[in-house]
Short mmCIF file of C-alpha atoms and ligand atoms in Angstrom, two decimals:
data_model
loop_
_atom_site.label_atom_id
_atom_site.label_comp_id
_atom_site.label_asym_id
_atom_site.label_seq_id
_atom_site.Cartn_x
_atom_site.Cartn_y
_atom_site.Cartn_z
CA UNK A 219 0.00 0.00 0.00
CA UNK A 220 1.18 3.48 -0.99
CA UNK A 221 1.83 4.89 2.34
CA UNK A 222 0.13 8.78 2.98
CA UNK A 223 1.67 11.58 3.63
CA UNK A 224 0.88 13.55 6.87
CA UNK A 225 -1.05 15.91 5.23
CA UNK A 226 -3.14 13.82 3.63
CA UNK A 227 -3.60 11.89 6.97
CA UNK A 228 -4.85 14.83 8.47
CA UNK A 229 -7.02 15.42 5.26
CA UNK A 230 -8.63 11.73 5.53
CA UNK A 231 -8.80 12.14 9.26
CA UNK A 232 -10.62 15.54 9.19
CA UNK A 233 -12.71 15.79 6.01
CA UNK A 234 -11.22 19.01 5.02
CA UNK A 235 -8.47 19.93 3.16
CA UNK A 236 -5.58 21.34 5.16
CA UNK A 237 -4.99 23.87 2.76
CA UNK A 238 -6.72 27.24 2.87
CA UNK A 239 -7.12 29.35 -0.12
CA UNK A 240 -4.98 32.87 -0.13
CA UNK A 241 -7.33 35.77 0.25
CA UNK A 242 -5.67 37.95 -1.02
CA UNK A 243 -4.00 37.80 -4.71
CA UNK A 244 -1.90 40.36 -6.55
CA UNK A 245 -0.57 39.39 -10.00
CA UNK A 246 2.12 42.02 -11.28
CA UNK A 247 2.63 41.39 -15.05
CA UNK A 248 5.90 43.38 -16.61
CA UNK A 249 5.50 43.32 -20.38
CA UNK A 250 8.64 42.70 -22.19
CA UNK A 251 10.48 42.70 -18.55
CA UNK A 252 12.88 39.81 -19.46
CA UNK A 253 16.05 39.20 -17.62
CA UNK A 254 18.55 42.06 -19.03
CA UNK A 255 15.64 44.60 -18.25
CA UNK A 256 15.41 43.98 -15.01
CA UNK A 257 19.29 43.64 -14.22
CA UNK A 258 19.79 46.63 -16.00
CA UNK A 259 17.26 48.51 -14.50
CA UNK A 260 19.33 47.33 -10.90
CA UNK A 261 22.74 48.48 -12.29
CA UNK A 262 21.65 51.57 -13.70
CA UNK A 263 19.81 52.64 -10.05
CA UNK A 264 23.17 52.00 -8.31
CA UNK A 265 25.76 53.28 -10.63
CA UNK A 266 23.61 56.46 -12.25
CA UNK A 267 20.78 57.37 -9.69
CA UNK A 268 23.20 56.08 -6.75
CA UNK A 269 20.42 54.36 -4.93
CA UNK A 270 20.42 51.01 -3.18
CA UNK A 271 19.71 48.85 -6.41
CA UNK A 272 18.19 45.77 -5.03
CA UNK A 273 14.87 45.64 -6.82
CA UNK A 274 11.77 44.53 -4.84
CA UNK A 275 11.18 41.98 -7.37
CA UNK A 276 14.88 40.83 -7.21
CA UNK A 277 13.93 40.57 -3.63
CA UNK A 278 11.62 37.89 -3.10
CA UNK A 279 12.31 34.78 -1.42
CA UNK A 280 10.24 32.72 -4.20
CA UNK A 281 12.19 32.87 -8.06
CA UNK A 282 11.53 30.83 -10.89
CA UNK A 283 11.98 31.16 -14.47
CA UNK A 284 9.02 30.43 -17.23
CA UNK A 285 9.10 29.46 -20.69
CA UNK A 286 7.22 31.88 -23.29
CA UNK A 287 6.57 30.19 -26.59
CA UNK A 288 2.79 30.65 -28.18
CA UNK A 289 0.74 27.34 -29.44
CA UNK A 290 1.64 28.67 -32.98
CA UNK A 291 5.18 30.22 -32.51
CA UNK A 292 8.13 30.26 -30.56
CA UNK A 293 8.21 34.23 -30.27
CA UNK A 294 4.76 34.66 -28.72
CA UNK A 295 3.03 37.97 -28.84
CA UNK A 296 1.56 39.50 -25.50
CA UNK A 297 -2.44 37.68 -26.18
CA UNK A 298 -1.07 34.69 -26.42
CA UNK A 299 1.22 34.92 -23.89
CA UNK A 300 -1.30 37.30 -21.30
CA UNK A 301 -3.37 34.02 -22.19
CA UNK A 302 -1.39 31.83 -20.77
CA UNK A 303 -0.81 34.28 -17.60
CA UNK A 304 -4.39 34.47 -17.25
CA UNK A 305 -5.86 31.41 -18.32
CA UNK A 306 -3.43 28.54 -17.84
CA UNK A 307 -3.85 27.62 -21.36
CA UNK A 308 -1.46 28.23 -24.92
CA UNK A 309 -2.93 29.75 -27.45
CA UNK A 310 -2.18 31.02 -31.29
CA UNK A 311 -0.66 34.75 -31.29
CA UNK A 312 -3.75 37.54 -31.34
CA UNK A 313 -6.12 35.66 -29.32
CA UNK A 314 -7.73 36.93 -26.34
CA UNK A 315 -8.35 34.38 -24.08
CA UNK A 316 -9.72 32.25 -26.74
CA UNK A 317 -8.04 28.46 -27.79
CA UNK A 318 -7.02 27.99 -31.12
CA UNK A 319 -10.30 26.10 -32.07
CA UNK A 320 -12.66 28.98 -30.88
CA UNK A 321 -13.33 28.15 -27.60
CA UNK A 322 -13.65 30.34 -24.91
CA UNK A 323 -11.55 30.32 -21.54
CA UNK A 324 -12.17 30.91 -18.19
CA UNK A 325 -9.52 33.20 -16.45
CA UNK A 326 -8.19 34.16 -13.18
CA UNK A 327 -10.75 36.87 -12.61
CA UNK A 328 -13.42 34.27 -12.98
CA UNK A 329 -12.15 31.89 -10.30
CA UNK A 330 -11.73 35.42 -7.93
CA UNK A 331 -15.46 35.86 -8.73
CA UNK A 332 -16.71 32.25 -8.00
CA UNK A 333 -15.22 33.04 -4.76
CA UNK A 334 -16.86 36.21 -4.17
CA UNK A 335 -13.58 38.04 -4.17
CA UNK A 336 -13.56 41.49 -5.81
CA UNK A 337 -11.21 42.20 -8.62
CA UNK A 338 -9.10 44.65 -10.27
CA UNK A 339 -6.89 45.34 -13.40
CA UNK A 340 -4.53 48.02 -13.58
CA UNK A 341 -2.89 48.67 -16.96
CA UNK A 342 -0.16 51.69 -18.16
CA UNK A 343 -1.42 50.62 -21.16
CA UNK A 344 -4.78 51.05 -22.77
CA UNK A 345 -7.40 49.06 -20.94
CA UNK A 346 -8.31 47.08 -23.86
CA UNK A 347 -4.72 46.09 -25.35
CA UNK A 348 -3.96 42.52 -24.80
CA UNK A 349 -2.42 41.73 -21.35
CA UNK A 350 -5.36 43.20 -19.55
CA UNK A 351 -7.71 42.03 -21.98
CA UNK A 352 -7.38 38.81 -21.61
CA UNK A 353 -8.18 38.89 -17.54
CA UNK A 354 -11.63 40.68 -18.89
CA UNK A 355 -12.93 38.61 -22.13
CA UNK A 356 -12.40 36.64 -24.72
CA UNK A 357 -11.86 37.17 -28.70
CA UNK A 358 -10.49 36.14 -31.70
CA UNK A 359 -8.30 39.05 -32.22
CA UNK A 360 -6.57 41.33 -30.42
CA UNK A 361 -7.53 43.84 -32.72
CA UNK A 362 -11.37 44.57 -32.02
CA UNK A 363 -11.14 46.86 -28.97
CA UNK A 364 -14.12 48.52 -29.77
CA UNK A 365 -15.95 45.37 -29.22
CA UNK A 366 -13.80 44.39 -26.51
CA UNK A 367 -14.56 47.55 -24.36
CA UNK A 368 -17.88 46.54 -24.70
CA UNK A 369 -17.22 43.55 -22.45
CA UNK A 370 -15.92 45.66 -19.66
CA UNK A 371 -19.34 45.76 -18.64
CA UNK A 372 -20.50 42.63 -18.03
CA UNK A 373 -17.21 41.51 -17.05
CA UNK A 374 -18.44 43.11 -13.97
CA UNK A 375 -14.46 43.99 -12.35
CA UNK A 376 -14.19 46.15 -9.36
CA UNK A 377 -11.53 47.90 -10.33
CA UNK A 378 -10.36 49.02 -13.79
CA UNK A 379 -7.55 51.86 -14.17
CA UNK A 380 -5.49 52.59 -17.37
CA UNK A 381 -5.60 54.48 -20.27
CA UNK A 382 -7.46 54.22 -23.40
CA UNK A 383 -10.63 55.95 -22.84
CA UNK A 384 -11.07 56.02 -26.95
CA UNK A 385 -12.80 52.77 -27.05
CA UNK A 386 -14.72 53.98 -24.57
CA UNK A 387 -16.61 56.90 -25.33
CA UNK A 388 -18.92 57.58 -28.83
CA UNK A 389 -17.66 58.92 -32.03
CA UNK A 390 -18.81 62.08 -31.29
CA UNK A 391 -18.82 63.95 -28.11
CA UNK A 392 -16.39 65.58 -25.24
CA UNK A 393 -13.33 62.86 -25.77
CA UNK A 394 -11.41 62.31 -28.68
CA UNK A 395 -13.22 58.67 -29.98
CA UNK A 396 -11.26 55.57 -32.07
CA UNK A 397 -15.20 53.80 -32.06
CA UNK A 398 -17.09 53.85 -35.23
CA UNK A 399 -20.62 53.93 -33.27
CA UNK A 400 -22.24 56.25 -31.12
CA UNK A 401 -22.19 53.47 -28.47
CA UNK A 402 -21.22 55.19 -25.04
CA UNK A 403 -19.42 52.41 -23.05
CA UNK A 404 -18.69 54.97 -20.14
CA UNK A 405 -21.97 55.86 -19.48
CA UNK A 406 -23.48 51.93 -19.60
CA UNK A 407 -20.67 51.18 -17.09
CA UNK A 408 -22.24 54.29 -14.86
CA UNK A 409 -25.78 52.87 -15.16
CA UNK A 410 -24.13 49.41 -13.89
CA UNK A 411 -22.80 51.18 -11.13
CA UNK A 412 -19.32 52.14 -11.89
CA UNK A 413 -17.51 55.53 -10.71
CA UNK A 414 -16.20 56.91 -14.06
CA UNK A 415 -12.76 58.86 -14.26
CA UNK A 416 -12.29 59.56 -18.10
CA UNK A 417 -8.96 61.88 -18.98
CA UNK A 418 -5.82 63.43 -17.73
CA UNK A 419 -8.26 66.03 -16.18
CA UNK A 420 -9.49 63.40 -13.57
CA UNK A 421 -6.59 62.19 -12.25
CA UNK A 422 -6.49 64.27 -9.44
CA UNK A 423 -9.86 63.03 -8.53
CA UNK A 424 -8.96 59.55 -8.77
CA UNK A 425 -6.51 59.92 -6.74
CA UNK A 426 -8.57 61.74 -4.03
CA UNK A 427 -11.29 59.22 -4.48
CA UNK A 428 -12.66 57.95 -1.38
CA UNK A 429 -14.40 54.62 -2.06
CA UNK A 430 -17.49 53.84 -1.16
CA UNK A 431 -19.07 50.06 -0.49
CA UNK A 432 -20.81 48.80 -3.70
CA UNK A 433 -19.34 51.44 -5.42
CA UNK A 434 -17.07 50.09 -8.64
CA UNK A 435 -14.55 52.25 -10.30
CA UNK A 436 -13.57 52.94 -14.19
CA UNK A 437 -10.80 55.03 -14.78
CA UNK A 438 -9.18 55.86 -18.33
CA UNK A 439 -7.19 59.06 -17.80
CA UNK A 440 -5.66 59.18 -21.27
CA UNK A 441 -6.52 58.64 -24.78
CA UNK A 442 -4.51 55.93 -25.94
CA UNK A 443 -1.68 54.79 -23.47
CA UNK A 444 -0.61 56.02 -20.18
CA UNK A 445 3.04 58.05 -20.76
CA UNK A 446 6.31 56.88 -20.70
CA UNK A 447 7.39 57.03 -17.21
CA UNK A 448 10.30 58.77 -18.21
CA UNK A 449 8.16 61.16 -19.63
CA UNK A 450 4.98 61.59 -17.30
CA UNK A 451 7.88 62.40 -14.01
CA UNK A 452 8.10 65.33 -15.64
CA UNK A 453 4.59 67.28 -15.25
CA UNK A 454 2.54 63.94 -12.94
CA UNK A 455 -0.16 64.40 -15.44
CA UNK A 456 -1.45 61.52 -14.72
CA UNK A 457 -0.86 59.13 -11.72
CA UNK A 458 2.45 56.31 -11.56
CA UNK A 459 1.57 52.98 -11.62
CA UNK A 460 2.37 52.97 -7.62
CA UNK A 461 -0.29 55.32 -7.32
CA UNK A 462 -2.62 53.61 -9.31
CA UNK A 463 -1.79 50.50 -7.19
CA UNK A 464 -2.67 51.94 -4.05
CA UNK A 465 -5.94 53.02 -4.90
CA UNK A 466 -7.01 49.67 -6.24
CA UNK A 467 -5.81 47.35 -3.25
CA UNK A 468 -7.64 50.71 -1.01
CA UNK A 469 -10.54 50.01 -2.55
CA UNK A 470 -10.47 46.42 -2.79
CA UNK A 471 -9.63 45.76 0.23
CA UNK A 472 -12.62 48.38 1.65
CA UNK A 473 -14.40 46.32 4.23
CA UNK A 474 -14.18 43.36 2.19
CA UNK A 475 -13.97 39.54 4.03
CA UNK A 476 -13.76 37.77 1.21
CA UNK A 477 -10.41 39.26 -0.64
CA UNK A 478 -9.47 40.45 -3.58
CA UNK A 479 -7.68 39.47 -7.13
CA UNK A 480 -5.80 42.36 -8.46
CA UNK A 481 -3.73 42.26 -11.66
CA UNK A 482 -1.18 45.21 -12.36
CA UNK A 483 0.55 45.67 -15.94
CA UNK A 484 3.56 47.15 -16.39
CA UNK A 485 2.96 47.86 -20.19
CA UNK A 486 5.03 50.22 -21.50
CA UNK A 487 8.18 48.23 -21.03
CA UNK A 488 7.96 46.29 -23.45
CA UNK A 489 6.87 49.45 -26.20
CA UNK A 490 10.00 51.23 -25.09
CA UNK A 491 12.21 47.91 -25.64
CA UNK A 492 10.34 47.73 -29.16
CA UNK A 493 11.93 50.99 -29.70
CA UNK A 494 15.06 49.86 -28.47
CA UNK A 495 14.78 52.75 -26.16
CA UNK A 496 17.59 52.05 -22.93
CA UNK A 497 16.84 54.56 -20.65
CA UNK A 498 13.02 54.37 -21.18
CA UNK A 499 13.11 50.79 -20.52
CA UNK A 500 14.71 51.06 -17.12
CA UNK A 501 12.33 54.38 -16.09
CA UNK A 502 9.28 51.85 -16.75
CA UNK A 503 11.08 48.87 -15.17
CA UNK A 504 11.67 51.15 -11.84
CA UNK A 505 7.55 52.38 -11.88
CA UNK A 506 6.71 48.97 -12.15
CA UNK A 507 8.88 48.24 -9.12
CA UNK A 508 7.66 50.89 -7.06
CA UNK A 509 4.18 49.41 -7.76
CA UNK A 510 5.56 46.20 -6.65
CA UNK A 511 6.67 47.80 -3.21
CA UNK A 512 3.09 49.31 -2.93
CA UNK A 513 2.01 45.30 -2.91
CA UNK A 514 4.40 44.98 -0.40
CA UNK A 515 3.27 47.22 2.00
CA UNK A 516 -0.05 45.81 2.12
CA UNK A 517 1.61 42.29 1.99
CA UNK A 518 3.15 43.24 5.26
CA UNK A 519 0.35 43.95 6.77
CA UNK A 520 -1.14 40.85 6.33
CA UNK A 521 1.32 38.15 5.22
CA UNK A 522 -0.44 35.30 6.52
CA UNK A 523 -3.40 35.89 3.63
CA UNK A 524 -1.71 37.07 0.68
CA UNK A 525 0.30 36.19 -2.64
CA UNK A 526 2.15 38.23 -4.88
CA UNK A 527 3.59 37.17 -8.11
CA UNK A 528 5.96 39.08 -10.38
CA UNK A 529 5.80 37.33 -13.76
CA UNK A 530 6.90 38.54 -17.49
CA UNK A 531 5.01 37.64 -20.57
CA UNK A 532 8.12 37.60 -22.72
CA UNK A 533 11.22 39.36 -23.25
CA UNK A 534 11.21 42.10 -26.22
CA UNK A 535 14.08 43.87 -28.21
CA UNK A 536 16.76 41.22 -27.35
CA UNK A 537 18.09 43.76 -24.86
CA UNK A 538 22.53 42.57 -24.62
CA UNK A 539 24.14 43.76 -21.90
CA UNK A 540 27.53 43.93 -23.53
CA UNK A 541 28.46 44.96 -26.81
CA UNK A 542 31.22 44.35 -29.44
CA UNK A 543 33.90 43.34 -27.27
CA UNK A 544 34.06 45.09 -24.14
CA UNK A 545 34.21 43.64 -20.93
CA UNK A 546 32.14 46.88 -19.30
CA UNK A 547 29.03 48.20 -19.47
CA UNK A 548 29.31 52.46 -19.64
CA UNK A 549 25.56 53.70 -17.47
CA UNK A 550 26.86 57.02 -17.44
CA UNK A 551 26.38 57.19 -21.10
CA UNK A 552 22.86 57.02 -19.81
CA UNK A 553 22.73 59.69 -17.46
CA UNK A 554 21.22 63.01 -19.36
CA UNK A 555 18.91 60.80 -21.52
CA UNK A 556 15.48 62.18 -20.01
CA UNK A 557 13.15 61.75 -22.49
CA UNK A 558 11.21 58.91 -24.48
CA UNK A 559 12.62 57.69 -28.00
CA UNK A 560 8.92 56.66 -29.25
CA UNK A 561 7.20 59.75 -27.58
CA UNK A 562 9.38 62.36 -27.99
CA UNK A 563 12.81 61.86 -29.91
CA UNK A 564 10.91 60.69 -33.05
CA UNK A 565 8.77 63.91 -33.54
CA UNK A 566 12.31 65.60 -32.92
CA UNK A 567 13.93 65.95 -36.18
CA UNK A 568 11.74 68.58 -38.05
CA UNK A 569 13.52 68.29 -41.61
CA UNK A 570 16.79 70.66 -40.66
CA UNK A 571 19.87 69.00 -40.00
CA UNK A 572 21.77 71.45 -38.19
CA UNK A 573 18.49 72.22 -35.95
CA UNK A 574 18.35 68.68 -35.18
CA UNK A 575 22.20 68.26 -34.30
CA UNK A 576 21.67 71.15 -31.80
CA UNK A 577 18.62 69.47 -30.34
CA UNK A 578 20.81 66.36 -29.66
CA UNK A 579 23.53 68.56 -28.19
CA UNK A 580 20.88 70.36 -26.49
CA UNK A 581 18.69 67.54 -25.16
CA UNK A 582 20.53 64.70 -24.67
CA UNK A 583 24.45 66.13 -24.06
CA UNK A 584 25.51 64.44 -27.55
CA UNK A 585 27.81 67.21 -27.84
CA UNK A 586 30.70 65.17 -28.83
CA UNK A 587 29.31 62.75 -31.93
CA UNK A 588 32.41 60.17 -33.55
CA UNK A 589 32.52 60.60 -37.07
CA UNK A 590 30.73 56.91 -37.26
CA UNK A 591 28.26 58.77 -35.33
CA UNK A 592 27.70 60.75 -37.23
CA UNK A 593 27.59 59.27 -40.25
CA UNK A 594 24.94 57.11 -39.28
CA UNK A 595 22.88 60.09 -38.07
CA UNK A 596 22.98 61.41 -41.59
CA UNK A 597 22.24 57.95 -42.99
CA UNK A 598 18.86 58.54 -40.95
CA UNK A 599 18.40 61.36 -42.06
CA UNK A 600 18.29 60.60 -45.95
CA UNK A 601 16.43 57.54 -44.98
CA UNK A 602 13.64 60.13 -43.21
CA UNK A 603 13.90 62.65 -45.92
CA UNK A 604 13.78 59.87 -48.94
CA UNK A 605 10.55 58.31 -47.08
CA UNK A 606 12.75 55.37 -47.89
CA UNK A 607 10.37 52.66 -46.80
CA UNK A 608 12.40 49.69 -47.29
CA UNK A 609 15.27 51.39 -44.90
CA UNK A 610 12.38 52.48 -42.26
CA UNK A 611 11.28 48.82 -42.03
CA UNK A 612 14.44 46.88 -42.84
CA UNK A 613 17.07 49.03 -40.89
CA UNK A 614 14.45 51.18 -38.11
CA UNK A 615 12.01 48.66 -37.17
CA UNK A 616 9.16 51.19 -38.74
CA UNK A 617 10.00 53.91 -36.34
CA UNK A 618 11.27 57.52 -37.30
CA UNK A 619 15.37 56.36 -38.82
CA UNK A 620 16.39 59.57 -36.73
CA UNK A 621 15.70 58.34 -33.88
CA UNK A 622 16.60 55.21 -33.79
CA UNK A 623 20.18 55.88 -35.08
CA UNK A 624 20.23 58.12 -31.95
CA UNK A 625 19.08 55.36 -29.70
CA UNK A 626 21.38 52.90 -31.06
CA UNK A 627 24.26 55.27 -30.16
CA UNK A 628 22.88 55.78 -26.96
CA UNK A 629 22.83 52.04 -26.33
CA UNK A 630 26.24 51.42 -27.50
CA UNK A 631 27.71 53.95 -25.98
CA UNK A 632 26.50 52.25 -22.56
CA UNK A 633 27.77 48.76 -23.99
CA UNK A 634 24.07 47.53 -24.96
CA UNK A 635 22.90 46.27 -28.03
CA UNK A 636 19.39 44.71 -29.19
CA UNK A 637 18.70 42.01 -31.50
CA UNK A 638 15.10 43.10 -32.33
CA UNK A 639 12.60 45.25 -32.74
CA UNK A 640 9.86 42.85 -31.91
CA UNK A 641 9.78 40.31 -28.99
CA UNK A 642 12.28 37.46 -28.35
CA UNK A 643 11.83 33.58 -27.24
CA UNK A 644 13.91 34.10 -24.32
CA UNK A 645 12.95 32.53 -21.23
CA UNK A 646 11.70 35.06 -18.62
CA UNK A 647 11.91 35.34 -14.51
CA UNK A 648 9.35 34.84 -12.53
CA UNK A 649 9.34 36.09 -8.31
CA UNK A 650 6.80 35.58 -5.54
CA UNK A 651 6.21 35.94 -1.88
CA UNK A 652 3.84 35.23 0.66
CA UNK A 653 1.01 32.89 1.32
CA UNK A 654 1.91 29.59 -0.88
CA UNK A 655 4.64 31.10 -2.97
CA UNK A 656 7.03 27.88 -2.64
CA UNK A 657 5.22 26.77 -5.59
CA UNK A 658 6.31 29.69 -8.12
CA UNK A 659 9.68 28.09 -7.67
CA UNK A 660 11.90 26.36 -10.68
CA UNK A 661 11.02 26.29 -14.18
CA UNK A 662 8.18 26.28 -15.54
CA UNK A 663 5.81 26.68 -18.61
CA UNK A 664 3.92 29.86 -18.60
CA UNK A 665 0.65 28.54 -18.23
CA UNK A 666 1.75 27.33 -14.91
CA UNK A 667 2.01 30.08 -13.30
CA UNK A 668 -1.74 30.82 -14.19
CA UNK A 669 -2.76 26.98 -12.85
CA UNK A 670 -0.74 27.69 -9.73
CA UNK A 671 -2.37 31.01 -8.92
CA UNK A 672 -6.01 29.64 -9.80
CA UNK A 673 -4.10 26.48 -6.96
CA UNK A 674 -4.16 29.13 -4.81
CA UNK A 675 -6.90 30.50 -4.60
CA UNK A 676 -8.85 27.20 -4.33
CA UNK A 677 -9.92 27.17 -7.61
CA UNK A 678 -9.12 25.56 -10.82
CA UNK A 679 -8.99 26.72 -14.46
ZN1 ZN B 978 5.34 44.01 -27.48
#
């Protein structure tokens, strides 16, 4: 006879399991954050910023590493690979939550409603792009946000906070639409009881927000995408993703029993590595841990009840650290780079050469350009002026040729280099700590992580 663990002794003896679900669940999801982004992100805030490096997610006693590959490719895109996060299953690239076939899939949110627990997405991204998409509905493409938005409805979360109000609101009206109909998603989610925060103009209110029991909230403060970190520091016009973290687990956890599922995106990492953009990456990858430490503060409060898990959905850009063949990385190469290469340094060059050599000097301290430098500036330049196609797509990953010339210098001048513009197959890490995080440990396929958190929470997907 197989002889029985203790456990399962006490299980037989007793009638009930001896586990007891978390209550408490937060799921932190970095976008692109693969392994060079988040050592990177450590070196630069000790050798540049001269801070105590140690990221919080760096920091947790739990660490595992997770494969990324889609059902249909080995370089997954961020629906299948949010579907796997979120739903414990693989799926083609550009579905939502969806298998292959067609059929639909339960997610994380759903088990957190079974059990009565409230739930919450928070996104720097727009609320209907793919990673928090796929914790809301399902659908054959990634694509159809209108239709997705929709869904936000019925989907019936707690908590939503992001940007991309556009899908939101009708064609015509106050806010700037992306919707073809006159369909006014903002004010069906206010008859269904939602608090509605649409624009930069209601941050402040969010954040003053006191919540109220019963009361849900719906917050899109931009149009498309919350900013760059890099670039929002500058004027707060809208909240950090720590901010936006402490309001959702305040008003989750309001005189609530029965706990809460929250997930948090850290999207714009992974657009900034897409542009190949260093210093961008590493202002994201820092917002994303101060987000984390927001968790953590809560967590410590009541460690007994709660699980958080840092995972990635894949690695993008194919971030080195190293380059050529140097045995040193260069961060202070980094140092005056305070603005976004996607956001900002592409609408930069205006057609005027000399202007836009002054602007680098100006901007960015590239005072002091090689003549290789320089030469590839110029290449750019022709490129941009020639609306050489072939060279934007082939050579600049679409983006302006300007400015990615001037990010690649950036980069190598630190000792980086990037191997993409897309995402990568690279395997990804994975932290947690708390209440049953022994089991985020080792390697593992992505859609384990999802099965292990659904474990968790006494559920099953
Ligand atoms: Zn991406």
């Amino acid at each position: 006879m197989k002889r029985l663990s203790k456990t399962a002794l006490v299980f037989l003896a007793t009638g009930v399991s001896a586990f007891s679900s978390v209550k408490n669940v937060i799921y932190f999801i970095g976008d692109g954050l693969g392994p060079s982004q988040r050592q990177i992100t450590e070196y630069y805030k000790t050798e540049v910023l001269g801070q105590d490096g140690k990221l919080a997610m760096n920091s947790m006693p739990a660490l595992g590493i997770t494969t990324t590959h889609a059902a249909d490719t080995l370089i997954t895109d961020s629906a299948a690979a949010g579907t796997a996060l979120a739903t414990g299953f693989k799926t083609n690239n550009g579905m939502i939550s969806m298998l292959p076939s067609g059929e639909k899939l339960k997610s994380l949110t759903d088990i957190a409603k079974n059990k009565d627990m409230k739930t919450g997405i928070i996104t720097s991204t727009r609320l209907t792009h793919a990673t928090p998409a796929v914790f809301v509905t399902t659908n054959s493409s990634r694509a159809n946000e209108a239709e997705m938005a929709e869904d936000f409805v019925k989907a019936n979360i707690d908590f939503y906070a992001g940007g991309g109000y556009r899908f939101f609101v009708p064609k015509t009206g106050e806010f700037k639409s992306s919707r073809k109909d006159e369909k006014n998603v903002v004010k069906d989610l206010e008859n269904n009881g939602y608090k509605t925060f649409i624009g930069e103009g209601s941050s402040k209110n969010l954040l003053s927000y006191t919540p109220k029991s019963n009361e849900k909230v719906f917050a899109a403060l931009t149009n498309s995408h919350l900013p760059y970190e890099i670039d929002r520091v500058k004027d707060n016009s809208t909240p950090s993703l720590a901010e936006l973290t402490r309001k959702g687990i305040e008003v989750l956890s309001k005189e609530n029993n029965k706990g809460f599922f929250l997930m948090v995106e850290g999207g714009r990492i992974d657009h900034a590595s897409h542009a190949q953009d260093a210093v961008g990456t590493i202002m994201d990858t820092i917002a994303f841990d101060d987000a984390i430490n927001v968790a953590l503060e809560f967590y410590k409060n009541d460690p007994e009840n709660t699980l958080i898990v840092v995972a990635a959905d894949h690695e993008t850009g194919g971030m080195g650290l190293g380059y050529g063949n140097n045995y040193s990385l260069n961060l202070e190469a980094l140092k005056n780079i305070k603005l976004s290469v996607e956001d900002k340094l592409q609408k930069a060059y205006k057609g005027n050469k000399e202007e836009y050599f002054s602007y680098l000097d100006k901007e960015l301290g590239l005072n002091n350009l090689t003549v290789v430098e320089k030469e590839s500036i110029e290449k750019a330049i022709k490129a941009e002026d020639n609306k050489d196609t072939t060279a934007i797509n082939n050579s600049y990953g679409g983006y302006a040729p300007t400015a990615i010339s001037v990010a690649h210098i950036i980069s190598q001048r630190a000792g980086l280099q990037w191997t993409s513009f897309a995402h990568t197959a690279t395997q990804v890490p994975l932290s947690a700590t708390g209440k049953t995080s022994e089991n985020f440990v080792g390697f593992k396929d992505n859609t384990d992580v999802a099965k292990e958190i659904a474990n968790s929470m006494g559920g099953k997907l």
